[in-house]
Short mmCIF file of N, CA and C in Angstrom, two decimals:
data_model
loop_
_atom_site.label_atom_id
_atom_site.label_comp_id
_atom_site.label_asym_id
_atom_site.label_seq_id
_atom_site.Cartn_x
_atom_site.Cartn_y
_atom_site.Cartn_z
N MET A 18 14.91 133.31 115.84
CA MET A 18 13.90 134.08 115.10
C MET A 18 14.12 133.92 113.62
N THR A 19 13.03 134.18 112.84
CA THR A 19 13.02 134.03 111.38
C THR A 19 12.67 135.33 110.77
N ALA A 20 13.51 135.81 109.91
CA ALA A 20 13.15 137.05 109.15
C ALA A 20 12.28 136.59 107.93
N PRO A 21 11.38 137.44 107.45
CA PRO A 21 10.58 137.07 106.33
C PRO A 21 11.33 136.62 105.12
N GLU A 22 12.58 137.13 104.91
CA GLU A 22 13.38 136.87 103.76
C GLU A 22 14.26 135.58 103.90
N ASP A 23 14.26 134.99 105.07
CA ASP A 23 15.05 133.76 105.30
C ASP A 23 14.52 132.64 104.46
N THR A 24 15.46 131.97 103.80
CA THR A 24 15.07 130.77 103.02
C THR A 24 15.16 129.54 103.91
N ALA A 25 14.56 128.50 103.42
CA ALA A 25 14.65 127.19 104.18
C ALA A 25 16.12 126.80 104.28
N GLN A 26 16.90 127.03 103.21
CA GLN A 26 18.33 126.66 103.24
C GLN A 26 19.07 127.48 104.25
N MET A 27 18.80 128.72 104.38
CA MET A 27 19.40 129.58 105.42
C MET A 27 19.06 129.11 106.84
N ILE A 28 17.83 128.80 107.08
CA ILE A 28 17.42 128.38 108.37
C ILE A 28 18.03 127.04 108.72
N ALA A 29 18.05 126.09 107.72
CA ALA A 29 18.63 124.78 107.96
C ALA A 29 20.19 124.90 108.20
N ASP A 30 20.85 125.75 107.47
CA ASP A 30 22.26 125.92 107.68
C ASP A 30 22.53 126.48 109.11
N ASN A 31 21.71 127.41 109.51
CA ASN A 31 21.84 128.00 110.93
C ASN A 31 21.63 126.92 111.97
N TRP A 32 20.57 126.10 111.75
CA TRP A 32 20.21 125.09 112.68
C TRP A 32 21.31 124.07 112.80
N THR A 33 21.80 123.55 111.65
CA THR A 33 22.89 122.53 111.69
C THR A 33 24.15 123.09 112.33
N GLU A 34 24.42 124.36 112.05
CA GLU A 34 25.65 124.93 112.69
C GLU A 34 25.44 124.97 114.25
N ARG A 35 24.35 125.41 114.74
CA ARG A 35 24.14 125.49 116.16
C ARG A 35 24.18 124.08 116.83
N ILE A 36 23.70 123.03 116.16
CA ILE A 36 23.75 121.70 116.66
C ILE A 36 25.22 121.22 116.62
N ARG A 37 25.94 121.54 115.60
CA ARG A 37 27.38 121.17 115.42
C ARG A 37 28.17 121.78 116.64
N LEU A 38 27.91 123.08 116.88
CA LEU A 38 28.65 123.74 117.98
C LEU A 38 28.25 123.18 119.33
N SER A 39 27.04 122.90 119.52
CA SER A 39 26.58 122.35 120.82
C SER A 39 27.26 120.99 121.10
N LEU A 40 27.34 120.19 120.06
CA LEU A 40 28.05 118.83 120.26
C LEU A 40 29.56 119.02 120.42
N LEU A 41 30.19 119.82 119.66
CA LEU A 41 31.61 120.01 119.77
C LEU A 41 32.03 120.65 121.10
N ASN A 42 31.16 121.57 121.63
CA ASN A 42 31.51 122.28 122.85
C ASN A 42 30.79 121.73 124.05
N ASP A 43 30.16 120.58 123.98
CA ASP A 43 29.44 119.98 125.08
C ASP A 43 28.48 121.00 125.70
N ASP A 44 27.73 121.69 124.85
CA ASP A 44 26.82 122.78 125.26
C ASP A 44 25.38 122.31 125.28
N ILE A 45 24.91 121.78 126.37
CA ILE A 45 23.63 121.21 126.44
C ILE A 45 22.50 122.32 126.33
N THR A 46 22.83 123.52 126.78
CA THR A 46 21.89 124.63 126.72
C THR A 46 21.60 124.97 125.24
N LEU A 47 22.62 125.11 124.43
CA LEU A 47 22.43 125.39 123.02
C LEU A 47 21.71 124.26 122.35
N PHE A 48 22.05 123.05 122.72
CA PHE A 48 21.35 121.85 122.11
C PHE A 48 19.83 121.85 122.42
N GLU A 49 19.54 122.04 123.75
CA GLU A 49 18.16 122.04 124.16
C GLU A 49 17.31 123.12 123.44
N ALA A 50 17.97 124.21 123.12
CA ALA A 50 17.23 125.31 122.45
C ALA A 50 16.88 124.98 121.00
N ARG A 51 17.47 123.86 120.46
CA ARG A 51 17.25 123.49 119.10
C ARG A 51 16.59 122.10 118.90
N MET A 52 16.23 121.46 120.04
CA MET A 52 15.55 120.19 119.96
C MET A 52 14.25 120.21 120.76
N ALA A 53 13.14 120.02 119.98
CA ALA A 53 11.78 120.08 120.60
C ALA A 53 11.57 118.81 121.38
N LEU A 54 10.62 118.92 122.25
CA LEU A 54 10.04 117.68 122.87
C LEU A 54 8.57 117.63 122.57
N PRO A 55 8.01 116.57 122.17
CA PRO A 55 8.73 115.32 121.85
C PRO A 55 9.53 115.40 120.58
N CYS A 56 10.49 114.44 120.42
CA CYS A 56 11.33 114.32 119.24
C CYS A 56 11.55 112.88 118.99
N ASP A 57 11.45 112.53 117.70
CA ASP A 57 11.69 111.08 117.27
C ASP A 57 13.12 110.97 116.68
N ILE A 58 13.74 109.87 117.09
CA ILE A 58 15.13 109.54 116.57
C ILE A 58 14.93 108.20 115.89
N GLU A 59 15.48 108.10 114.67
CA GLU A 59 15.47 106.82 113.93
C GLU A 59 16.74 106.50 113.29
N THR A 60 17.11 105.19 113.37
CA THR A 60 18.28 104.70 112.63
C THR A 60 17.80 103.42 111.97
N PHE A 61 18.76 102.73 111.23
CA PHE A 61 18.39 101.40 110.64
C PHE A 61 18.19 100.35 111.72
N ASP A 62 18.59 100.69 112.97
CA ASP A 62 18.51 99.73 114.07
C ASP A 62 17.30 99.93 114.96
N GLY A 63 16.53 100.96 114.75
CA GLY A 63 15.33 101.16 115.57
C GLY A 63 14.85 102.56 115.61
N GLN A 64 13.92 102.82 116.51
CA GLN A 64 13.28 104.19 116.66
C GLN A 64 13.09 104.43 118.14
N LYS A 65 13.31 105.69 118.53
CA LYS A 65 13.07 106.13 119.89
C LYS A 65 12.28 107.39 119.87
N HIS A 66 11.55 107.59 120.94
CA HIS A 66 10.68 108.77 121.10
C HIS A 66 11.18 109.47 122.38
N LEU A 67 11.70 110.65 122.23
CA LEU A 67 12.21 111.40 123.38
C LEU A 67 11.00 112.33 123.86
N THR A 68 10.66 112.24 125.07
CA THR A 68 9.50 113.01 125.58
C THR A 68 9.85 113.95 126.75
N THR A 69 10.92 113.64 127.43
CA THR A 69 11.27 114.45 128.63
C THR A 69 12.62 115.17 128.49
N SER A 70 12.78 116.17 129.30
CA SER A 70 14.14 116.85 129.34
C SER A 70 15.22 115.84 129.69
N GLU A 71 14.93 114.88 130.51
CA GLU A 71 15.92 113.89 130.89
C GLU A 71 16.27 113.01 129.63
N ASP A 72 15.30 112.63 128.84
CA ASP A 72 15.53 111.92 127.59
C ASP A 72 16.47 112.71 126.70
N ARG A 73 16.17 113.97 126.57
CA ARG A 73 16.93 114.81 125.62
C ARG A 73 18.37 115.01 126.14
N GLU A 74 18.54 115.15 127.43
CA GLU A 74 19.92 115.24 127.99
C GLU A 74 20.57 113.95 127.89
N ASP A 75 19.95 112.80 128.17
CA ASP A 75 20.58 111.49 127.97
C ASP A 75 21.03 111.26 126.53
N PHE A 76 20.19 111.66 125.61
CA PHE A 76 20.53 111.55 124.16
C PHE A 76 21.82 112.40 123.88
N PHE A 77 21.78 113.63 124.31
CA PHE A 77 22.90 114.55 124.06
C PHE A 77 24.20 113.92 124.67
N GLN A 78 24.12 113.49 125.93
CA GLN A 78 25.29 113.02 126.59
C GLN A 78 25.87 111.73 125.88
N ALA A 79 24.95 110.83 125.44
CA ALA A 79 25.37 109.67 124.76
C ALA A 79 26.07 109.95 123.42
N VAL A 80 25.55 110.93 122.69
CA VAL A 80 26.15 111.34 121.37
C VAL A 80 27.54 112.01 121.66
N CYS A 81 27.60 112.89 122.63
CA CYS A 81 28.86 113.54 123.03
C CYS A 81 29.88 112.51 123.48
N ALA A 82 29.46 111.46 124.26
CA ALA A 82 30.37 110.39 124.72
C ALA A 82 30.89 109.59 123.50
N TYR A 83 30.00 109.26 122.56
CA TYR A 83 30.40 108.59 121.35
C TYR A 83 31.45 109.44 120.60
N HIS A 84 31.23 110.64 120.41
CA HIS A 84 32.19 111.51 119.79
C HIS A 84 33.53 111.56 120.44
N LYS A 85 33.50 111.71 121.77
CA LYS A 85 34.76 111.73 122.52
C LYS A 85 35.50 110.45 122.40
N LYS A 86 34.79 109.30 122.54
CA LYS A 86 35.41 107.97 122.48
C LYS A 86 35.96 107.71 121.01
N SER A 87 35.33 108.30 120.02
CA SER A 87 35.80 108.14 118.63
C SER A 87 36.89 109.11 118.20
N GLY A 88 37.13 110.12 119.04
CA GLY A 88 38.13 111.09 118.74
C GLY A 88 37.65 112.22 117.78
N VAL A 89 36.33 112.51 117.80
CA VAL A 89 35.83 113.57 116.93
C VAL A 89 36.32 114.89 117.39
N SER A 90 36.98 115.62 116.45
CA SER A 90 37.39 116.97 116.75
C SER A 90 36.65 118.01 115.83
N GLU A 91 36.00 117.45 114.82
CA GLU A 91 35.21 118.37 113.93
C GLU A 91 34.02 117.60 113.37
N ILE A 92 32.95 118.31 113.15
CA ILE A 92 31.73 117.74 112.56
C ILE A 92 31.43 118.63 111.33
N ASP A 93 31.47 118.01 110.19
CA ASP A 93 31.24 118.73 108.87
C ASP A 93 29.81 118.30 108.44
N ARG A 94 28.89 119.23 108.53
CA ARG A 94 27.53 118.98 108.05
C ARG A 94 27.25 119.84 106.84
N HIS A 95 26.79 119.23 105.81
CA HIS A 95 26.47 119.98 104.61
C HIS A 95 24.96 119.75 104.35
N VAL A 96 24.20 120.83 104.31
CA VAL A 96 22.75 120.71 103.99
C VAL A 96 22.64 120.55 102.47
N LEU A 97 22.11 119.39 102.07
CA LEU A 97 21.94 119.02 100.68
C LEU A 97 20.69 119.73 100.06
N GLU A 98 19.63 119.77 100.90
CA GLU A 98 18.33 120.25 100.40
C GLU A 98 17.50 120.61 101.66
N ALA A 99 16.78 121.80 101.60
CA ALA A 99 15.90 122.20 102.61
C ALA A 99 14.70 122.89 101.96
N VAL A 100 13.50 122.47 102.38
CA VAL A 100 12.29 123.05 101.85
C VAL A 100 11.25 123.39 102.94
N PHE A 101 10.52 124.45 102.69
CA PHE A 101 9.41 124.67 103.60
C PHE A 101 8.27 123.82 103.19
N ASN A 102 7.68 123.17 104.17
CA ASN A 102 6.46 122.39 103.95
C ASN A 102 5.22 123.31 104.16
N ASP A 103 5.46 124.24 105.09
CA ASP A 103 4.45 125.34 105.30
C ASP A 103 5.29 126.39 106.06
N THR A 104 4.65 127.45 106.53
CA THR A 104 5.33 128.51 107.13
C THR A 104 6.05 128.13 108.44
N GLU A 105 5.63 126.97 109.05
CA GLU A 105 6.28 126.59 110.38
C GLU A 105 6.88 125.21 110.33
N LYS A 106 7.19 124.69 109.14
CA LYS A 106 7.81 123.39 109.03
C LYS A 106 8.76 123.32 107.85
N ILE A 107 9.92 122.80 108.12
CA ILE A 107 10.98 122.61 107.13
C ILE A 107 11.47 121.16 107.19
N THR A 108 11.61 120.52 106.06
CA THR A 108 12.30 119.27 105.99
C THR A 108 13.61 119.50 105.32
N LEU A 109 14.65 118.76 105.83
CA LEU A 109 16.00 118.99 105.25
C LEU A 109 16.73 117.68 105.21
N ALA A 110 17.66 117.58 104.31
CA ALA A 110 18.55 116.43 104.24
C ALA A 110 19.94 117.00 104.26
N CYS A 111 20.84 116.38 105.08
CA CYS A 111 22.21 116.80 105.11
C CYS A 111 23.15 115.57 105.13
N GLU A 112 24.38 115.81 104.80
CA GLU A 112 25.47 114.80 104.94
C GLU A 112 26.31 115.21 106.07
N THR A 113 26.64 114.26 106.90
CA THR A 113 27.45 114.48 108.04
C THR A 113 28.74 113.72 107.93
N ARG A 114 29.86 114.39 108.24
CA ARG A 114 31.21 113.74 108.31
C ARG A 114 31.84 113.99 109.67
N LEU A 115 32.25 112.92 110.29
CA LEU A 115 32.89 113.11 111.64
C LEU A 115 34.36 112.98 111.36
N LEU A 116 35.17 113.98 111.88
CA LEU A 116 36.58 114.07 111.58
C LEU A 116 37.38 114.20 112.88
N ASN A 117 38.65 113.71 112.76
CA ASN A 117 39.71 114.03 113.76
C ASN A 117 40.76 114.78 112.95
N GLY A 118 40.79 116.08 113.09
CA GLY A 118 41.62 116.94 112.21
C GLY A 118 41.02 116.86 110.88
N THR A 119 41.83 116.33 109.89
CA THR A 119 41.30 116.20 108.53
C THR A 119 41.00 114.71 108.20
N ALA A 120 41.25 113.82 109.16
CA ALA A 120 40.99 112.39 108.94
C ALA A 120 39.51 112.05 109.18
N LEU A 121 38.93 111.38 108.20
CA LEU A 121 37.56 110.96 108.27
C LEU A 121 37.53 109.68 109.25
N LEU A 122 36.61 109.76 110.21
CA LEU A 122 36.59 108.67 111.23
C LEU A 122 35.63 107.56 110.87
N GLN A 123 34.63 107.84 110.04
CA GLN A 123 33.72 106.81 109.58
C GLN A 123 33.08 107.24 108.26
N ASP A 124 32.34 106.41 107.63
CA ASP A 124 31.74 106.82 106.35
C ASP A 124 30.82 108.03 106.60
N PRO A 125 30.79 108.94 105.64
CA PRO A 125 29.78 110.04 105.75
C PRO A 125 28.37 109.41 105.75
N TYR A 126 27.47 110.04 106.40
CA TYR A 126 26.14 109.52 106.48
C TYR A 126 25.06 110.65 106.26
N PRO A 127 23.99 110.28 105.63
CA PRO A 127 22.88 111.21 105.49
C PRO A 127 21.99 111.27 106.76
N VAL A 128 21.48 112.48 106.95
CA VAL A 128 20.47 112.65 108.04
C VAL A 128 19.26 113.42 107.44
N PHE A 129 18.08 112.94 107.67
CA PHE A 129 16.86 113.62 107.27
C PHE A 129 16.24 114.18 108.51
N SER A 130 15.90 115.45 108.50
CA SER A 130 15.36 116.10 109.74
C SER A 130 14.13 116.89 109.41
N ILE A 131 13.26 117.00 110.42
CA ILE A 131 12.08 117.84 110.29
C ILE A 131 12.20 118.90 111.40
N LEU A 132 12.14 120.13 111.00
CA LEU A 132 12.17 121.30 111.91
C LEU A 132 10.79 121.99 111.99
N LYS A 133 10.46 122.36 113.21
CA LYS A 133 9.20 123.14 113.37
C LYS A 133 9.50 124.43 114.05
N LEU A 134 8.84 125.49 113.70
CA LEU A 134 9.01 126.77 114.37
C LEU A 134 8.17 126.75 115.63
N THR A 135 8.92 126.79 116.82
CA THR A 135 8.25 126.68 118.13
C THR A 135 8.74 127.87 118.97
N ASP A 136 7.80 128.68 119.44
CA ASP A 136 8.16 129.81 120.27
C ASP A 136 9.21 130.67 119.58
N GLY A 137 9.09 130.89 118.33
CA GLY A 137 10.01 131.76 117.56
C GLY A 137 11.34 131.15 117.24
N CYS A 138 11.54 129.87 117.48
CA CYS A 138 12.84 129.23 117.27
C CYS A 138 12.58 127.93 116.46
N TRP A 139 13.48 127.67 115.54
CA TRP A 139 13.43 126.41 114.72
C TRP A 139 14.03 125.30 115.59
N LYS A 140 13.16 124.25 115.76
CA LYS A 140 13.64 123.09 116.60
C LYS A 140 13.35 121.80 115.83
N VAL A 141 14.20 120.83 116.00
CA VAL A 141 14.01 119.53 115.38
C VAL A 141 12.94 118.73 116.11
N VAL A 142 12.05 118.07 115.34
CA VAL A 142 11.02 117.19 115.95
C VAL A 142 11.30 115.75 115.45
N LYS A 143 12.04 115.57 114.46
CA LYS A 143 12.44 114.20 114.00
C LYS A 143 13.72 114.21 113.26
N MET A 144 14.52 113.17 113.60
CA MET A 144 15.81 112.93 112.85
C MET A 144 15.99 111.51 112.48
N THR A 145 16.32 111.26 111.21
CA THR A 145 16.51 109.93 110.70
C THR A 145 17.93 109.81 110.22
N PHE A 146 18.71 108.97 110.85
CA PHE A 146 20.14 108.77 110.56
C PHE A 146 20.35 107.54 109.71
N ALA A 147 21.08 107.60 108.63
CA ALA A 147 21.33 106.41 107.76
C ALA A 147 22.82 106.04 107.93
N ILE A 148 23.18 105.48 109.09
CA ILE A 148 24.54 105.08 109.42
C ILE A 148 24.58 103.53 109.22
N THR A 149 25.48 103.07 108.30
CA THR A 149 25.53 101.66 107.99
C THR A 149 26.83 101.00 108.56
N ASP A 150 27.80 101.80 108.93
CA ASP A 150 29.07 101.14 109.24
C ASP A 150 29.46 101.24 110.75
N ARG A 151 28.57 101.75 111.61
CA ARG A 151 28.94 101.94 113.01
C ARG A 151 27.76 101.63 113.94
N ASN A 152 27.72 100.41 114.36
CA ASN A 152 26.60 99.98 115.30
C ASN A 152 26.70 100.70 116.58
N ASP A 153 27.97 101.08 117.06
CA ASP A 153 28.11 101.81 118.30
C ASP A 153 27.56 103.23 118.21
N HIS A 154 27.66 103.80 117.04
CA HIS A 154 27.10 105.13 116.76
C HIS A 154 25.54 105.07 116.84
N ASN A 155 24.97 104.05 116.21
CA ASN A 155 23.50 103.87 116.19
C ASN A 155 23.08 103.62 117.63
N ALA A 156 23.81 102.80 118.36
CA ALA A 156 23.48 102.52 119.74
C ALA A 156 23.43 103.78 120.61
N ALA A 157 24.35 104.67 120.39
CA ALA A 157 24.37 105.97 121.11
C ALA A 157 23.15 106.76 120.75
N LEU A 158 22.80 106.83 119.46
CA LEU A 158 21.62 107.61 119.02
C LEU A 158 20.31 107.04 119.60
N LEU A 159 20.27 105.76 119.85
CA LEU A 159 19.08 105.03 120.34
C LEU A 159 19.12 104.78 121.85
N SER A 160 20.02 105.39 122.58
CA SER A 160 20.23 105.09 124.01
C SER A 160 19.20 105.73 124.92
N ALA A 161 18.46 106.70 124.44
CA ALA A 161 17.48 107.42 125.34
C ALA A 161 16.09 107.36 124.81
N GLY A 162 15.14 107.59 125.63
CA GLY A 162 13.73 107.62 125.20
C GLY A 162 13.02 106.27 125.24
N LYS A 163 11.87 106.31 124.69
CA LYS A 163 11.01 105.07 124.68
C LYS A 163 11.06 104.51 123.30
N GLN A 164 11.05 103.14 123.21
CA GLN A 164 11.03 102.40 121.99
C GLN A 164 9.81 102.76 121.14
N ARG A 165 9.98 102.96 119.84
CA ARG A 165 8.85 103.22 118.93
C ARG A 165 8.69 101.89 118.15
N ASN A 166 7.42 101.56 117.80
CA ASN A 166 7.21 100.35 116.98
C ASN A 166 6.81 100.81 115.59
#
């Protein structure tokens, strides 16, 4: 839910924290509550369009598996900027760091996201990841859904 006084930054911070917790705790229910369908995923390696619950679950499982294989014990996401495009749409940019304890596991990377207010909840409809140093991470992000041209 959104209170009238909530800023785009507050909403974005809350959304990124819930996504962080869902990934760290392997909580698909929390994740599903924050990702709309359809949802577009983009990296430098390609684009995918998630349209089904199975696509979303496959995406979630692939990202969790990548984190587990890489030894991720913490995800540090910092929202750099968040703005309302209208009363039901927010665009945000954040920087993500994947850590094992205090050790950085790969270069920090920016993520650009678009959130829409759907059924009283802010959900992501598009995420663009700018990961340049980990092809296996990009592969996990693009492992589900239909190819976009």
